[in-house]
Short mmCIF file of C-alpha atoms and ligand atoms in Angstrom, two decimals:
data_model
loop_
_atom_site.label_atom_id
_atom_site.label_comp_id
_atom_site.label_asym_id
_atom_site.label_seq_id
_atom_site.Cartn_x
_atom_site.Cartn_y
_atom_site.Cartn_z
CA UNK A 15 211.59 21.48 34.26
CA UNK A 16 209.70 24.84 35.10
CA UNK A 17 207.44 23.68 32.58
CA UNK A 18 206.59 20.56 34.66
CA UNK A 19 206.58 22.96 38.03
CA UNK A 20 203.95 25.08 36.86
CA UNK A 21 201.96 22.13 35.43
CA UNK A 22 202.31 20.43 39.19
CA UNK A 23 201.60 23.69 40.90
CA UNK A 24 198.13 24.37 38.09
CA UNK A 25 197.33 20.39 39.20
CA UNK A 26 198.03 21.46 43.11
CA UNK A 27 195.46 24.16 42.47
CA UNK A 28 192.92 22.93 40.44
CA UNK A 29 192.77 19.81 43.59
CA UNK A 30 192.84 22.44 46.31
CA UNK A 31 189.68 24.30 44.30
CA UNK A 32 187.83 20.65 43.76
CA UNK A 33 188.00 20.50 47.84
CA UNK A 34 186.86 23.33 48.28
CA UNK A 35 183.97 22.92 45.87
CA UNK A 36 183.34 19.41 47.36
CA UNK A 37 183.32 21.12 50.93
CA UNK A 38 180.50 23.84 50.03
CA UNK A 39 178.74 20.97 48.44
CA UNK A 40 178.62 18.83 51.64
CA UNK A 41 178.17 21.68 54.06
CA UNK A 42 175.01 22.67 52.27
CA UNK A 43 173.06 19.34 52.61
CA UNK A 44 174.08 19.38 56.02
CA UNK A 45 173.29 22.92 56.42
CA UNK A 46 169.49 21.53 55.23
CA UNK A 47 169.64 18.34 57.53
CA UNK A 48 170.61 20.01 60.55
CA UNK A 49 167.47 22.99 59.29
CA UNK A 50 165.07 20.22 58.83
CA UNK A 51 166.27 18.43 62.26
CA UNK A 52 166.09 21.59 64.17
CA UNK A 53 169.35 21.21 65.09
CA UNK A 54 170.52 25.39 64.79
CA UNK A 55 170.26 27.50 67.87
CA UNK A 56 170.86 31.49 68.98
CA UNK A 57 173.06 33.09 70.90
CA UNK A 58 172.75 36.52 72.40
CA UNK A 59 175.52 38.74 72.92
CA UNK A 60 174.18 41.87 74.79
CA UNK A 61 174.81 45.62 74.16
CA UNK A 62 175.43 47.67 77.03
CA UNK A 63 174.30 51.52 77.32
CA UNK A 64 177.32 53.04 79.09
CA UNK A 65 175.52 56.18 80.06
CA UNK A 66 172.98 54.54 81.91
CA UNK A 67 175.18 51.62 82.92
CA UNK A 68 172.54 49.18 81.92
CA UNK A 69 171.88 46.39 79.43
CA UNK A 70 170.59 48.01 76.21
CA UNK A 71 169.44 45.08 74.03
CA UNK A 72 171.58 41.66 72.48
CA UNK A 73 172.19 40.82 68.86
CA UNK A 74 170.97 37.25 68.13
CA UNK A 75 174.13 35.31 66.48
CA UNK A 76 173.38 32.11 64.63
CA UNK A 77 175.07 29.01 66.04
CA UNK A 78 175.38 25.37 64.21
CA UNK A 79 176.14 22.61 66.87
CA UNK A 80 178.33 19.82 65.94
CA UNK A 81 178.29 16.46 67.27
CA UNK A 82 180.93 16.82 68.87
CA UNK A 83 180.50 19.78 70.98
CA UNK A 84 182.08 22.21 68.82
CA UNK A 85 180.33 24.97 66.69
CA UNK A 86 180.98 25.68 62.86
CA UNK A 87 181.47 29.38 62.19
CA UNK A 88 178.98 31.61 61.06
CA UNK A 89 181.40 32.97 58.56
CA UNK A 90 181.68 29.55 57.11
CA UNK A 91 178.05 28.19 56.95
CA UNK A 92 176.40 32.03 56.38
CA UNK A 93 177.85 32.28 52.89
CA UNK A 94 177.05 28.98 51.81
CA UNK A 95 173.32 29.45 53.32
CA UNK A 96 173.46 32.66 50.74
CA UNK A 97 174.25 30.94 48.09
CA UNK A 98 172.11 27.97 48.00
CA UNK A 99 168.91 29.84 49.17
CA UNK A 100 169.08 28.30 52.78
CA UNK A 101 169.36 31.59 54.31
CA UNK A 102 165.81 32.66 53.90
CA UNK A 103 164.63 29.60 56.06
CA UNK A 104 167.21 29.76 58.25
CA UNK A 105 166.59 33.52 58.72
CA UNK A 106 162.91 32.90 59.76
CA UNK A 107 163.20 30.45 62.02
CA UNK A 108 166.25 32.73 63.59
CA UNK A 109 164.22 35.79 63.87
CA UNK A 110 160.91 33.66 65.34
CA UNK A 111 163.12 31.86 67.84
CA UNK A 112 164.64 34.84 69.13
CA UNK A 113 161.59 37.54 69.59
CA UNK A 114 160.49 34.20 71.33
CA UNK A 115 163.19 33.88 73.41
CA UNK A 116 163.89 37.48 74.14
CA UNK A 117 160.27 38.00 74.93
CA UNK A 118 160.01 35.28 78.03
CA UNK A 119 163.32 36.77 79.20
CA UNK A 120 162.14 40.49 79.15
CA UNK A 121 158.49 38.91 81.00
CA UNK A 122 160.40 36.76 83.39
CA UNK A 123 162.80 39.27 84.58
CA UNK A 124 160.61 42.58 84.02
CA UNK A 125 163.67 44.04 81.24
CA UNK A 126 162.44 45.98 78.52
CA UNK A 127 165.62 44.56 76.48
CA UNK A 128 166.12 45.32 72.77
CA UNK A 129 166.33 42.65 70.43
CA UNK A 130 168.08 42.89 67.24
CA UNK A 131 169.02 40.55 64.56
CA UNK A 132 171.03 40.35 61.28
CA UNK A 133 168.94 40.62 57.77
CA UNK A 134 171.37 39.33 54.79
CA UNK A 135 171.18 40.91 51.43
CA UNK A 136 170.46 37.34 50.38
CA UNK A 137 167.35 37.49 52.06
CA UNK A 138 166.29 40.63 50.58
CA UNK A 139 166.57 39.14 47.19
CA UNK A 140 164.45 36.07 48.37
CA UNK A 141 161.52 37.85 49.40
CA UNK A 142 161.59 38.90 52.97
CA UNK A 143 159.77 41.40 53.69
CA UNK A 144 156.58 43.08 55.83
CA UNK A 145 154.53 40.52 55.99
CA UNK A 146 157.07 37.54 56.76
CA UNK A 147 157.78 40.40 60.36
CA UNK A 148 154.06 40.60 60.80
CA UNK A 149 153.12 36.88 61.34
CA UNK A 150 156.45 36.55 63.23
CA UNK A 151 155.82 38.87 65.85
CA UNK A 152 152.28 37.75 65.82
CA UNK A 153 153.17 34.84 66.72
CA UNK A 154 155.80 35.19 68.91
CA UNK A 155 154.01 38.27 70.73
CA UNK A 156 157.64 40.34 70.37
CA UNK A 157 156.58 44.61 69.72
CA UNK A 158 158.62 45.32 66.58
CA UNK A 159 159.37 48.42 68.28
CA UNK A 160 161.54 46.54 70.38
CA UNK A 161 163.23 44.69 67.17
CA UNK A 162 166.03 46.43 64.90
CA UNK A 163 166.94 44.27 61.93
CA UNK A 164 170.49 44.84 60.58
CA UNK A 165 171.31 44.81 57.37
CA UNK A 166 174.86 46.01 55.64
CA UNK A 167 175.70 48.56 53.11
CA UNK A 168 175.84 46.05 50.07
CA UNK A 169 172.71 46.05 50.02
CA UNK A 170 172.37 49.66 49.33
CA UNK A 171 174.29 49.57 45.75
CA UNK A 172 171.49 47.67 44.76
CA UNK A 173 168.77 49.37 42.92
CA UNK A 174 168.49 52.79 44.65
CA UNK A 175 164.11 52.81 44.20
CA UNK A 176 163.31 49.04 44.82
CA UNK A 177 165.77 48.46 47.96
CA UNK A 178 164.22 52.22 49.71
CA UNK A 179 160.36 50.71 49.38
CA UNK A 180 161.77 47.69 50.95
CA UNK A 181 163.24 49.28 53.62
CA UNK A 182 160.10 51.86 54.32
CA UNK A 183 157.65 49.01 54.33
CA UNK A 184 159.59 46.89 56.61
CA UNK A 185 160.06 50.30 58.74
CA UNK A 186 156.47 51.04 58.60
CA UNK A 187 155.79 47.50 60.46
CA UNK A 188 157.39 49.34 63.62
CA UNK A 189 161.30 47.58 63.64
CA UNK A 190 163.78 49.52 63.53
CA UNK A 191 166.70 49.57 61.21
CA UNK A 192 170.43 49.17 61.66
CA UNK A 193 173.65 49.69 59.29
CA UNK A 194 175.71 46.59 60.30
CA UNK A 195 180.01 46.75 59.56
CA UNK A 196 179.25 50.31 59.29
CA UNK A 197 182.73 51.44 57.26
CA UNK A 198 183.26 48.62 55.83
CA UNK A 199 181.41 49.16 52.22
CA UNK A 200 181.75 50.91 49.30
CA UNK A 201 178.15 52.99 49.14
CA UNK A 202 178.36 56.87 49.86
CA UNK A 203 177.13 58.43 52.89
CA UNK A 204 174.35 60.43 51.24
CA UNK A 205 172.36 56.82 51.41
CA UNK A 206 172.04 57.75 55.43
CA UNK A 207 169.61 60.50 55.11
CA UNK A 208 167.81 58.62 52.24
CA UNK A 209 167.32 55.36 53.14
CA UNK A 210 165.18 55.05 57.13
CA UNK A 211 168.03 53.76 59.09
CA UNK A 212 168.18 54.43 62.89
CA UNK A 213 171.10 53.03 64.14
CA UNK A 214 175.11 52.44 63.16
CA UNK A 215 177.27 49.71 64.05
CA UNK A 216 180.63 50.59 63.57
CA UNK A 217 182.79 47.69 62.83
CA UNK A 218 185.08 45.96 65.25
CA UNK A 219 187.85 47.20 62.63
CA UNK A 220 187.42 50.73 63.71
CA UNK A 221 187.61 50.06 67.52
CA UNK A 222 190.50 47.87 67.97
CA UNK A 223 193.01 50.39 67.91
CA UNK A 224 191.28 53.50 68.98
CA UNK A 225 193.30 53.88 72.16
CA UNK A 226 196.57 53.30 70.14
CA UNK A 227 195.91 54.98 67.18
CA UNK A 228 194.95 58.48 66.30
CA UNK A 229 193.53 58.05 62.99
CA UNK A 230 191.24 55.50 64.46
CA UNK A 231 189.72 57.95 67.08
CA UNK A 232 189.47 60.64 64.50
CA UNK A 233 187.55 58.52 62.68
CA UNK A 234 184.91 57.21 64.95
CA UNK A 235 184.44 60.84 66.66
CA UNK A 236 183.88 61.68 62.64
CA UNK A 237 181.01 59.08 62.42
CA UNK A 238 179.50 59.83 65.97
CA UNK A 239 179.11 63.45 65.53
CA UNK A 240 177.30 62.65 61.66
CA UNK A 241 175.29 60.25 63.73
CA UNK A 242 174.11 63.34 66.51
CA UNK A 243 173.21 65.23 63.75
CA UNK A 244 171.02 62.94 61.94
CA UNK A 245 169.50 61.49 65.03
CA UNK A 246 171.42 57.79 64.28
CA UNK A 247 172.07 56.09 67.67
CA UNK A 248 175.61 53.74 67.32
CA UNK A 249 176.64 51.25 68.64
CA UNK A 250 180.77 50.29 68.84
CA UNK A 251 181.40 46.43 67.98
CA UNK A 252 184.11 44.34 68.97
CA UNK A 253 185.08 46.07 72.46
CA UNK A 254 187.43 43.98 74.12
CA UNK A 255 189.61 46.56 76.28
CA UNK A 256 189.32 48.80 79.00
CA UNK A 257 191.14 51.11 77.33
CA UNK A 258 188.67 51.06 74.01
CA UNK A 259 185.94 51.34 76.04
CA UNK A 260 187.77 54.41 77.64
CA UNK A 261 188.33 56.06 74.61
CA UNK A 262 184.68 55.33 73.64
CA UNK A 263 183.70 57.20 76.48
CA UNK A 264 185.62 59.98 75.65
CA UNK A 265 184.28 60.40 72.46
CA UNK A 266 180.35 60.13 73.36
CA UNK A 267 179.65 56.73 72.37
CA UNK A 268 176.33 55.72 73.96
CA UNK A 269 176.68 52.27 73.06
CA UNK A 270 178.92 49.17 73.12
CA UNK A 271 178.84 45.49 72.57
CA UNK A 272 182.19 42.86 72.85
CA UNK A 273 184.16 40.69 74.85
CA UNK A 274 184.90 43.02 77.21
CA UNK A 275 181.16 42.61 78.74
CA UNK A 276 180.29 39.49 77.72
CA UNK A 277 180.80 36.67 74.79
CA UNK A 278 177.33 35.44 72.82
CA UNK A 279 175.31 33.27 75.11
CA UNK A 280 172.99 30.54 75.18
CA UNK A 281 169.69 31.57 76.22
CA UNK A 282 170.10 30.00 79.78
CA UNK A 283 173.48 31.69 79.66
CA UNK A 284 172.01 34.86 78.97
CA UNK A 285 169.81 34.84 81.90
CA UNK A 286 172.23 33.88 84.11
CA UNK A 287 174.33 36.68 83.00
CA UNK A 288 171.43 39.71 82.84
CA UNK A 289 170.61 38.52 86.43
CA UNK A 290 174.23 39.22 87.67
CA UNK A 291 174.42 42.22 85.26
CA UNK A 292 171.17 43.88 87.05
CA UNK A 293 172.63 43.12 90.40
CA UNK A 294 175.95 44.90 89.98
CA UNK A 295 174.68 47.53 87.90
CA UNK A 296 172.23 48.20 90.68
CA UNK A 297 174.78 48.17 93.44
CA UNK A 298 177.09 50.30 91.38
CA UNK A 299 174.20 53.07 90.91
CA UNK A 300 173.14 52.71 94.80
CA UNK A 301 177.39 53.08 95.50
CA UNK A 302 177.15 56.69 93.12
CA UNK A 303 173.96 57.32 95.52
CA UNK A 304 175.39 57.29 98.79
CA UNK A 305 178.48 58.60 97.67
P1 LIG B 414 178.13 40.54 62.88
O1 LIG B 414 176.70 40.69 62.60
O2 LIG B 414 178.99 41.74 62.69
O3 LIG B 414 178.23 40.01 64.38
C1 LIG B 414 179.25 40.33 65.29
C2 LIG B 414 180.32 39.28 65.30
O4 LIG B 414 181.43 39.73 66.09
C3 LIG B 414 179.89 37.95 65.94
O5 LIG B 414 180.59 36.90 65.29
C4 LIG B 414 180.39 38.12 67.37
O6 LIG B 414 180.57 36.89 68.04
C5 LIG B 414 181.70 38.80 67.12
N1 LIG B 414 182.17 39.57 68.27
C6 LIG B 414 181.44 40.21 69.22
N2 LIG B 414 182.22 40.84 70.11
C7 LIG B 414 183.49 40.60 69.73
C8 LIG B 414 184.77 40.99 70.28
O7 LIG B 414 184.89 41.69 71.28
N3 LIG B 414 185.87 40.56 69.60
C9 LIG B 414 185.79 39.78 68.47
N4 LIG B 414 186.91 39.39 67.90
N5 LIG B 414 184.60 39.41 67.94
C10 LIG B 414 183.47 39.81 68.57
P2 LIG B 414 179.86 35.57 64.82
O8 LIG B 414 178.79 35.19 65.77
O9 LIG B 414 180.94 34.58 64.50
O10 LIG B 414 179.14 35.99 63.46
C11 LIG B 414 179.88 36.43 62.35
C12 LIG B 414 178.99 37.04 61.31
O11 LIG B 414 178.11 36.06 60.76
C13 LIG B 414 178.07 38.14 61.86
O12 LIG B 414 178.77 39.36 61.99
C14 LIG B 414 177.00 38.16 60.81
O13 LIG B 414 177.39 38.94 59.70
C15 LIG B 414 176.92 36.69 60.40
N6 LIG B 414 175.77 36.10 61.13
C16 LIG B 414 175.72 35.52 62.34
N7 LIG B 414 174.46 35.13 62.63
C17 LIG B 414 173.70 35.46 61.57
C18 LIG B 414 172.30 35.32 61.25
O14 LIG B 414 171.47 34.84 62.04
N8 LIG B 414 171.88 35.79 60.02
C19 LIG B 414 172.77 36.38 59.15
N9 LIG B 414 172.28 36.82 57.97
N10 LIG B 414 174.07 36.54 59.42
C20 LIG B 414 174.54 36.08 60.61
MG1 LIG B 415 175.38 42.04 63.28
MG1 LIG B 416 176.17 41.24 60.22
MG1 LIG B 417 178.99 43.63 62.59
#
C-alpha cells in the first residue's frame, strides 16, 4: 500500500516536472515570436529625490503583452530569456527603446530625468559590453551620463579579474553603475570599493518593515552610512507606505522608488504622470516659499 503511495506520488511528480518543462519550452518560442513581432514594450516606474521633492530618474521594466490584455511576469519570462539566450536580444532592443523614449520625454518636457535599466548576468556572459552602449546611445542620441545600468551581486562571484574589466570598460563609456537587490546576495562587501559601482538599490525586502521593525531600520541606516562614506548614492525599492517613506526620511535616504509614488507606466502614462508630478511639486515648493 505505501509502496503504491509513493509510486503514485513519484508519478504525480515526475507529471508536474514534464509541465513544467513543457511550459518553459512553449514560453520560449513565444518569447522569440513575440521578439521577432515586436510585440515587448517598457514601462517606467520613476524614482523620486525626496530632498529636492522632484523626479530623479525611472527604471525601465520589461513588459510582455498578451492577447488578451493581460501581461506575463517578468519573473516568469526573464529566467527563461536567461536560459535560452533570448535575453541578450531582448536586452538591446530594451535598452535602445528606452534611451529613445526617455530622451523625447526629457526634450519635450525640458527634464533632465535619469534613465536606468537592468543588465542580467546572462547578458554579461553573452557578450554585452562597450561597444553594444556606444552604437545604442549613438543612435538613440541618450548621454550615457544620464544612463545607470543595474546589475546584481551574482554577478560579482564570478571571476573577480574578468567581471572588474567588464565593468571599467562599460564605466569608461560614461553610464553609470548600480547594485540592484542590494542585500540580497551572497558576495562580501569588500567588492564595493573594488568593483566602480555608484549607486545601491536596497531591496524591497529591507523596506517593508522598517517602520515596524527595528532590526530593519538598523539595517538600512547600516548600509546608508557605508554608502556616505564611499560616495554610493541609494536608492530604497519597494516603498509603498507613508510610514516607510517616513522612516526613510529619518534615516537620510535621498532616494525612493514604489507604489507609494507611482506603479511602472507606459510611456504615454509616464508623461501624463511627470506632467502632474512637476505641477504639484512646483506648487508644493512655491507653498514652502510664501510660507
Ligand atoms: P527589479 O529590477 O528589482 O525591479 C523592481 C521590481 O519591483 C519591478 O517588478 C517593480 O514593478 C516592482 N516594484 C516597484 N515598486 C514596488 C512596490 O512598491 N511594491 C512591490 N511589491 N513591487 C514593486 P517587475 O517589473 O515585475 O520586474 C521584476 C524583475 O524582473 C525586476 O526586478 C528585474 O530583476 C527583472 N526585469 C524586469 N525587466 C527587466 C529587463 O528589462 N531586463 C532584465 N535583465 N531584467 C528585468
Ligand atoms: Mg532593477
Ligand atoms: Mg533587477
Ligand atoms: Mg530590485
Amino acid at each position: 500500500k505505501a509502496k503504491e503511495a509513493g509510486r503514485n506520488q513519484y508519478h504525480f511528480f515526475a507529471q508536474e516536472m514534464q509541465q513544467q518543462v513543457n511550459r518553459r519550452v512553449e514560453l520560449e518560442q513565444h518569447l522569440r515570436v513575440a521578439l521577432e513581432h515586436k510585440k515587448l514594450t517598457v514601462h517606467y516606474q520613476p524614482i523620486i529625490d525626496i530632498v529636492t521633492g522632484q523626479l530623479y530618474g525611472v527604471e525601465a521594466l520589461m513588459r510582455w503583452p498578451t492577447d488578451f490584455g493581460q501581461y506575463i511576469s517578468p519573473a516568469e519570462f526573464i529566467p527563461v530569456a536567461e536560459e535560452s539566450g533570448l535575453i541578450a536580444p531582448l536586452g538591446e532592443w530594451l535598452l535602445g527603446q528606452a534611451c529613445g523614449d526617455i530622451r523625447r520625454l526629457n526634450k519635450a518636457i525640458g527634464l533632465n530625468c535619469y534613465l536606468t535599466v537592468n543588465v542580467s548576468s546572462q547578458q554579461y556572459r553573452l557578450g554585452f559590453n562597450a561597444t553594444i552602449i556606444k552604437q545604442i546611445m549613438q543612435q538613440s542620441g541618450f548621454h550615457p551620463e544620464n544612463l545607470t545600468l543595474e546589475i546584481t551581486e551574482s554577478i560579482l562571484l564570478e571571476d573577480d579579474k574578468a567581471v572588474t574589466e567588464w565593468l571599467q570598460s562599460l564605466r569608461a563609456t560614461g553610464v553609470n553603475l548600480a547594485i540592484d537587490d542590494f542585500g540580497t546576495g551572497y558576495s562580501s562587501l569588500s567588492y564595493l570599493k573594488r568593483f566602480p559601482i555608484n549607486t545601491l538599490k536596497i531591496d524591497r525586502g529591507f523596506i517593508q518593515d522598517i517602520d515596524q521593525n527595528q532590526d530593519a531600520a538598523v539595517l538600512v541606516n547600516a548600509i546608508l552610512s557605508m554608502a556616505k562614506s564611499l560616495s554610493l548614492k541609494v536608492i530604497a525599492e519597494g516603498v509603498e507606505q507613508q510610514g516607510q517613506l517616513d522612516s526613510l526620511k529619518n534615516l537620510g535616504c535621498q532616494y525612493v522608488q514604489g507604489y507609494l509614488y507611482a506603479k511602472p507606466m507606459a510611456i504615454e502614462g509616464l508623461i501624463e504622470w511627470v506632467e502632474r508630478f512637476t505641477l504639484i511639486s512646483e506648487r508644493t515648493c512655491h507653498k514652502l516659499w510664501l510660507d
